[in-house]
Coordinates of C-alpha atoms in Angstrom, one line a residue:
A59 CA -123.3 83.2 79.7
M60 CA -121.9 81.9 83.0
E61 CA -122.9 78.3 82.0
D62 CA -120.3 78.3 79.4
A63 CA -117.5 78.8 81.8
C64 CA -115.7 75.9 83.6
A65 CA -114.6 76.6 87.1
K66 CA -111.6 75.1 88.9
F67 CA -111.3 75.8 92.6
V68 CA -107.6 76.2 93.4
S69 CA -107.4 77.2 97.2
Q70 CA -105.5 80.3 96.2
K71 CA -106.5 83.8 95.4
I72 CA -105.7 84.3 91.8
S73 CA -104.2 87.7 90.9
K74 CA -103.3 87.0 87.2
A75 CA -104.3 84.7 84.5
R76 CA -102.7 84.7 81.0
W77 CA -103.1 82.5 77.9
R78 CA -99.8 81.2 76.4
P79 CA -99.4 82.9 73.0
L80 CA -100.1 80.7 70.0
P81 CA -97.2 80.1 67.5
P82 CA -97.4 82.0 64.3
A83 CA -100.0 80.7 61.9
A84 CA -101.4 78.3 64.5
L85 CA -105.0 77.5 63.7
Q86 CA -106.1 75.7 66.9
P87 CA -107.5 77.6 69.9
P88 CA -105.1 78.3 72.8
D89 CA -104.8 75.4 75.2
L90 CA -102.4 76.4 78.0
F91 CA -102.6 79.3 80.4
A92 CA -100.6 80.4 83.4
T93 CA -101.9 81.9 86.8
G94 CA -100.2 83.7 89.6
S95 CA -101.6 84.1 93.1
W96 CA -101.6 86.7 95.8
D97 CA -102.4 87.1 99.5
N98 CA -101.5 83.5 100.3
E99 CA -98.9 82.2 102.7
D100 CA -97.3 80.4 99.7
N101 CA -97.9 82.1 96.4
R102 CA -97.5 80.1 93.3
I103 CA -97.0 80.3 89.5
S104 CA -99.1 77.7 87.9
L105 CA -99.4 76.3 84.3
W106 CA -102.7 74.7 83.3
S107 CA -104.0 72.7 80.3
A108 CA -107.4 73.8 79.0
A109 CA -107.4 71.0 76.5
E110 CA -110.0 69.0 78.6
V111 CA -112.4 72.0 79.0
G112 CA -114.8 70.7 76.6
N113 CA -118.1 71.6 75.1
A114 CA -121.2 71.8 77.3
G115 CA -122.9 68.5 78.4
L116 CA -126.5 67.7 77.4
G117 CA -127.8 69.9 80.4
G118 CA -125.7 72.8 79.3
E119 CA -123.3 72.1 82.1
C120 CA -119.6 72.4 81.5
Q121 CA -117.6 69.2 80.9
G122 CA -114.0 68.8 82.0
E123 CA -111.8 71.2 83.9
P124 CA -108.4 72.8 83.7
Q125 CA -105.6 70.4 84.5
L126 CA -102.7 71.6 86.5
L127 CA -99.4 70.8 84.5
C128 CA -96.9 72.2 86.9
D129 CA -96.3 74.9 89.4
I130 CA -93.6 76.7 91.3
R131 CA -93.3 78.8 94.5
H132 CA -93.1 82.6 94.0
D133 CA -91.8 85.1 96.6
G134 CA -94.4 87.8 97.3
D135 CA -97.7 88.6 95.6
V136 CA -97.9 88.1 91.8
M137 CA -98.5 91.7 90.7
D138 CA -98.4 91.1 87.0
M139 CA -97.4 88.4 84.6
Q140 CA -96.9 88.1 80.8
F141 CA -95.6 85.5 78.5
L142 CA -92.3 86.4 76.8
D143 CA -92.6 83.6 74.3
Q144 CA -93.9 80.1 74.1
E145 CA -91.7 78.9 77.0
R146 CA -91.0 81.8 79.2
I147 CA -93.1 83.9 81.6
V148 CA -92.1 87.2 83.2
V149 CA -93.5 87.8 86.7
A150 CA -93.7 91.0 88.7
S151 CA -93.6 90.7 92.4
S152 CA -94.7 92.8 95.4
T153 CA -91.1 92.5 96.7
G154 CA -89.9 94.5 93.7
T155 CA -88.2 91.5 92.0
V156 CA -88.8 90.5 88.4
T157 CA -88.4 86.8 87.6
V158 CA -88.4 85.0 84.3
F159 CA -89.7 81.5 84.6
R160 CA -89.1 78.8 82.0
H161 CA -91.7 76.0 81.2
H162 CA -89.8 72.8 80.4
Q163 CA -92.4 71.0 78.2
N164 CA -90.5 67.7 78.1
N165 CA -90.9 67.0 81.7
Q166 CA -93.6 69.6 82.6
T167 CA -91.6 71.6 85.2
L168 CA -91.2 75.2 85.8
S169 CA -87.8 76.9 86.8
A170 CA -86.6 80.3 87.5
S171 CA -84.2 81.1 84.6
Q172 CA -83.5 84.7 85.4
R173 CA -84.1 87.2 88.1
W174 CA -83.6 90.9 88.5
E175 CA -83.6 91.4 92.3
K176 CA -85.3 94.5 93.6
A177 CA -85.8 96.0 90.1
H178 CA -88.1 98.4 92.1
Y179 CA -87.1 99.8 95.4
H180 CA -87.6 102.6 97.9
V181 CA -84.6 104.7 98.9
D182 CA -81.8 102.3 97.7
Q183 CA -81.3 98.9 96.5
D184 CA -79.2 97.8 99.4
T185 CA -81.6 98.2 102.5
S186 CA -83.2 94.9 103.4
C187 CA -86.7 96.2 103.4
G188 CA -86.2 98.6 100.5
G189 CA -88.2 96.7 97.9
A190 CA -91.1 98.5 96.2
A191 CA -93.8 96.5 94.5
C192 CA -93.3 95.9 90.8
T193 CA -96.9 96.7 89.6
G194 CA -96.7 96.1 85.9
V195 CA -94.7 94.3 83.1
I196 CA -95.0 94.2 79.5
C197 CA -92.9 92.1 77.0
N198 CA -91.9 92.6 73.4
K199 CA -89.2 90.0 73.0
P200 CA -86.4 90.4 73.8
E201 CA -87.4 93.5 75.6
I202 CA -89.2 93.7 78.9
V203 CA -90.5 96.9 80.5
T204 CA -91.5 97.1 84.2
V205 CA -93.1 99.9 86.3
G206 CA -93.4 100.0 90.1
E207 CA -94.8 101.7 93.1
D208 CA -91.5 103.6 93.3
G209 CA -92.4 105.6 90.0
R210 CA -89.5 103.9 88.3
I211 CA -89.5 102.5 84.7
N212 CA -87.0 99.7 83.8
L213 CA -86.2 98.4 80.3
F214 CA -84.6 94.9 80.5
K215 CA -83.5 92.6 77.8
V216 CA -83.7 88.9 78.4
D217 CA -80.5 87.2 79.2
Q218 CA -78.8 90.5 80.2
N219 CA -78.1 91.0 83.8
A220 CA -78.4 94.7 84.1
A221 CA -81.2 96.9 83.1
V222 CA -80.6 98.4 79.6
R223 CA -82.3 101.6 80.7
T224 CA -83.9 103.0 84.0
I225 CA -85.9 106.0 84.4
D226 CA -85.5 106.7 88.1
N227 CA -88.0 109.4 88.8
A228 CA -90.3 108.7 85.8
D229 CA -93.3 109.6 88.2
S230 CA -93.7 111.0 91.6
S231 CA -96.7 108.8 92.2
T232 CA -97.3 105.0 91.9
L233 CA -97.1 103.7 88.3
H234 CA -99.9 101.0 88.0
A235 CA -99.6 99.5 84.6
V236 CA -97.6 99.8 81.3
T237 CA -98.1 98.7 77.7
F238 CA -96.2 99.1 74.4
L239 CA -97.6 101.7 72.0
R240 CA -95.0 100.9 69.4
T241 CA -91.7 99.0 69.6
T242 CA -89.9 102.1 71.0
E243 CA -92.8 103.8 72.8
I244 CA -94.7 102.8 76.0
L245 CA -97.7 104.1 77.8
T246 CA -97.9 104.2 81.6
V247 CA -100.8 105.0 84.0
N248 CA -100.6 106.3 87.4
S249 CA -102.3 106.8 90.8
I250 CA -103.3 110.5 90.0
G251 CA -105.2 109.8 86.9
Q252 CA -102.5 110.4 84.2
L253 CA -101.6 108.5 81.1
K254 CA -98.1 109.2 79.9
M255 CA -96.3 108.4 76.7
W256 CA -92.5 107.6 76.8
D257 CA -90.3 107.4 73.8
L258 CA -87.5 104.9 74.9
R259 CA -85.1 106.2 72.1
Q260 CA -85.0 109.6 73.8
Q261 CA -82.4 109.9 76.5
R262 CA -84.5 112.5 78.3
N263 CA -86.2 111.1 81.3
E264 CA -89.4 113.0 80.7
P265 CA -92.6 111.7 79.0
S266 CA -93.1 112.8 75.4
Q267 CA -96.8 113.5 76.3
I268 CA -99.0 113.5 79.3
F269 CA -102.8 112.9 79.2
S270 CA -105.1 113.6 82.1
L271 CA -108.5 112.2 83.1
T272 CA -109.8 115.3 84.8
S273 CA -109.0 117.4 87.9
D274 CA -110.4 114.6 90.0
R275 CA -107.0 112.6 89.9
V276 CA -108.8 109.2 90.1
P277 CA -106.2 106.5 90.1
L278 CA -105.8 104.6 86.9
H279 CA -105.2 100.8 87.3
C280 CA -104.9 99.4 83.8
V281 CA -104.3 100.3 80.2
D282 CA -104.5 98.5 76.8
R283 CA -103.9 99.7 73.4
H284 CA -106.2 98.8 70.3
P285 CA -104.3 96.2 68.4
S286 CA -104.7 97.7 65.0
Q287 CA -105.4 101.3 65.5
Q288 CA -102.6 102.3 67.8
H289 CA -103.9 105.8 68.6
I290 CA -106.9 104.3 70.4
V291 CA -106.2 103.4 74.0
A292 CA -108.4 102.1 76.7
T293 CA -107.8 102.7 80.6
G294 CA -109.7 101.7 83.7
G295 CA -109.5 103.2 87.1
Q296 CA -110.5 103.2 90.7
D297 CA -114.0 104.5 90.0
G298 CA -114.8 101.6 87.6
V299 CA -115.1 103.9 84.6
L300 CA -113.8 102.9 81.2
S301 CA -111.9 105.7 79.4
I302 CA -111.2 105.6 75.7
W303 CA -108.5 108.0 74.4
D304 CA -107.3 109.1 71.0
I305 CA -103.7 110.0 71.7
R306 CA -103.5 112.0 68.4
Q307 CA -106.1 114.4 69.9
G308 CA -106.0 116.6 72.9
T309 CA -105.0 115.5 76.4
M310 CA -108.4 114.3 77.6
P311 CA -110.2 111.0 77.0
V312 CA -112.6 111.2 74.1
S313 CA -115.2 109.1 76.1
L314 CA -116.0 108.1 79.6
L315 CA -118.1 105.0 79.9
N316 CA -119.7 104.3 83.4
A317 CA -119.0 100.7 84.0
H318 CA -118.2 98.9 87.2
E319 CA -119.2 99.8 90.8
A320 CA -115.6 99.4 92.2
E321 CA -112.0 99.4 90.8
M322 CA -111.5 98.2 87.3
W323 CA -108.4 95.9 87.5
E324 CA -107.9 94.9 83.9
V325 CA -109.0 96.1 80.4
H326 CA -108.2 94.1 77.3
F327 CA -109.0 94.6 73.6
H328 CA -109.6 91.3 72.0
P329 CA -106.2 90.8 70.1
S330 CA -107.8 89.7 66.7
N331 CA -111.2 91.1 67.1
P332 CA -110.9 94.5 68.7
D333 CA -114.5 95.6 68.3
H334 CA -114.8 93.5 71.5
L335 CA -113.3 94.7 74.8
F336 CA -113.3 93.1 78.2
T337 CA -113.1 94.5 81.7
C338 CA -113.1 93.0 85.2
S339 CA -113.6 94.5 88.5
E340 CA -113.3 94.4 92.3
D341 CA -117.2 94.4 92.2
G342 CA -117.1 90.7 91.0
S343 CA -118.2 91.5 87.4
L344 CA -116.6 90.8 84.1
W345 CA -117.9 92.8 81.2
H346 CA -117.9 92.1 77.5
W347 CA -118.2 95.3 75.6
D348 CA -119.3 94.7 71.9
T349 CA -119.3 97.6 69.4
S350 CA -119.5 95.2 66.4
T351 CA -123.2 94.7 66.2
D352 CA -125.9 97.0 65.1
V353 CA -128.0 97.2 68.3
S354 CA -129.5 100.5 67.5
E355 CA -132.9 98.7 66.7
K356 CA -133.0 97.3 70.2
P357 CA -134.6 99.2 73.1
S358 CA -132.3 100.7 75.5
F359 CA -132.8 99.2 78.9
L360 CA -130.8 97.5 81.7
L361 CA -131.9 94.0 82.2
Q362 CA -131.6 92.5 85.8
G363 CA -130.7 89.0 85.7
G364 CA -128.5 86.3 84.1
R365 CA -127.4 88.3 81.1
S366 CA -127.6 92.0 82.1
T367 CA -127.1 94.1 78.9
A368 CA -126.8 97.8 78.8
Y369 CA -126.7 100.0 75.8
F370 CA -124.9 103.3 76.0
S371 CA -125.5 106.0 73.5
H372 CA -122.4 107.5 72.2
S373 CA -123.8 111.0 72.0
S374 CA -121.2 112.0 74.6
V375 CA -118.3 110.9 72.5
N376 CA -116.1 113.2 70.5
Q377 CA -117.3 112.2 67.1
S378 CA -114.4 113.0 64.8
V379 CA -112.7 109.7 64.3
A380 CA -113.9 106.7 62.3
S381 CA -113.5 103.7 64.6
A382 CA -115.9 101.4 66.3
W383 CA -114.8 102.9 69.5
L384 CA -115.0 106.5 68.5
N385 CA -117.7 106.5 65.9
N386 CA -120.4 108.9 64.8
D387 CA -122.0 106.4 62.3
P388 CA -125.6 106.1 63.6
A389 CA -125.6 102.3 63.2
K390 CA -122.8 102.2 65.7
D391 CA -124.2 104.5 68.3
R392 CA -124.6 101.8 71.0
I393 CA -122.3 99.4 72.7
E394 CA -123.7 96.1 73.8
I395 CA -122.5 95.0 77.2
T396 CA -122.8 91.6 78.8
N397 CA -121.8 90.8 82.3
L398 CA -120.2 87.3 81.9
V399 CA -120.2 86.8 85.7
P400 CA -123.7 87.7 86.9
N401 CA -123.6 86.3 90.4
Q402 CA -120.0 86.7 91.5
T403 CA -119.4 88.5 94.9
L404 CA -115.6 88.6 95.2
S405 CA -113.2 90.4 93.0
V406 CA -112.4 89.3 89.5
N407 CA -108.7 90.3 89.5
S408 CA -107.5 89.3 86.1
L409 CA -108.7 88.2 82.6
D410 CA -107.2 87.3 79.3
V411 CA -108.7 86.7 75.9
L412 CA -107.3 84.9 72.8
G413 CA -109.3 83.4 69.9
P414 CA -112.6 82.2 71.2
C415 CA -111.3 81.6 74.7
L416 CA -111.5 83.6 77.9
V417 CA -109.8 82.9 81.2
Y418 CA -110.3 84.8 84.4
G419 CA -109.2 84.5 88.1
T420 CA -110.9 85.6 91.3
D421 CA -110.5 86.2 95.0
A422 CA -113.0 83.3 95.4
E423 CA -110.0 81.1 94.9
A424 CA -111.2 80.0 91.4
I425 CA -110.1 80.1 87.9
Y426 CA -112.7 80.0 85.0
V427 CA -112.4 79.1 81.4
N428 CA -114.8 79.9 78.6
K429 CA -114.0 78.4 75.2
Q430 CA -117.1 79.7 73.4
L431 CA -116.8 83.4 73.8
F432 CA -118.5 84.1 70.5
A433 CA -120.9 81.1 70.4

């Protein structure tokens, strides 16, 4: 519920929010996150401590708020952002540049430790206005993959000055997002509704597989892979629809779930509890999709109000795969959906989930932290 989230107003439109990954075997919940801004005169990368964000007060109101640890100016809009490790954050800019920022924990400062100027560009790298937005970045240390408006894919290695590999004409349309499928394979989504698989071991500059939404060519904006069942992939697009794909089967999504009323900006499987999935949208909503509970006993209805819950029957789903997301078990034939931001009006641009914690950022110049996702 909304009451569980603590808001912090930051006088900047927030385009990205990311939890710092926990060290291996860490038992505590995440306590530090980064944000990036867009559409401001002076965009910034900021690091926040969520340690003070406490349990609800007696009246259910939130106690404490995120504390700013440090920030640094960023050239251009922050288009994407990923932690490379505990100390470094890789940031994609609308100028086409990709920057690695380092967090110095001893004195709480941020510095740019590495920069690939105009990793993405139109025409050629030398023209002054030739930069093309870098739209997506994904890290698997030491490797960093970026995609852009120029249809280019770059493979970088941290601490190496030149790209290890560049696929120049990977796509004739804008690439909007990228994720790792396996250590040597990536998935990209583009502005004409295609999901493409690339094998980075191959020297060929063609995708190893192409998947397509429909003939409608609805732009896809985001993609995430199921953390344990790597053949299950979720994408979201301009029409707000959530698509679930089984990349072992056919070239079409196995299910299309009507979701948001406007562009879906991000989709994330919960990293350790992937029966739960989260999506956020231009329409100001953030949905928690839960396939873990047996809600088949509940009536199917759409509640107007604080916690709007919808149940979608899976009858339209291709039912040949045993997974919560592609299931034909009658006990699993519904997905419970909760809008965690019932009264928001402006776009929810970004979200991240880790352990029991959710962080999200909005065009209302606010960041929100909920530490009791599963309470």
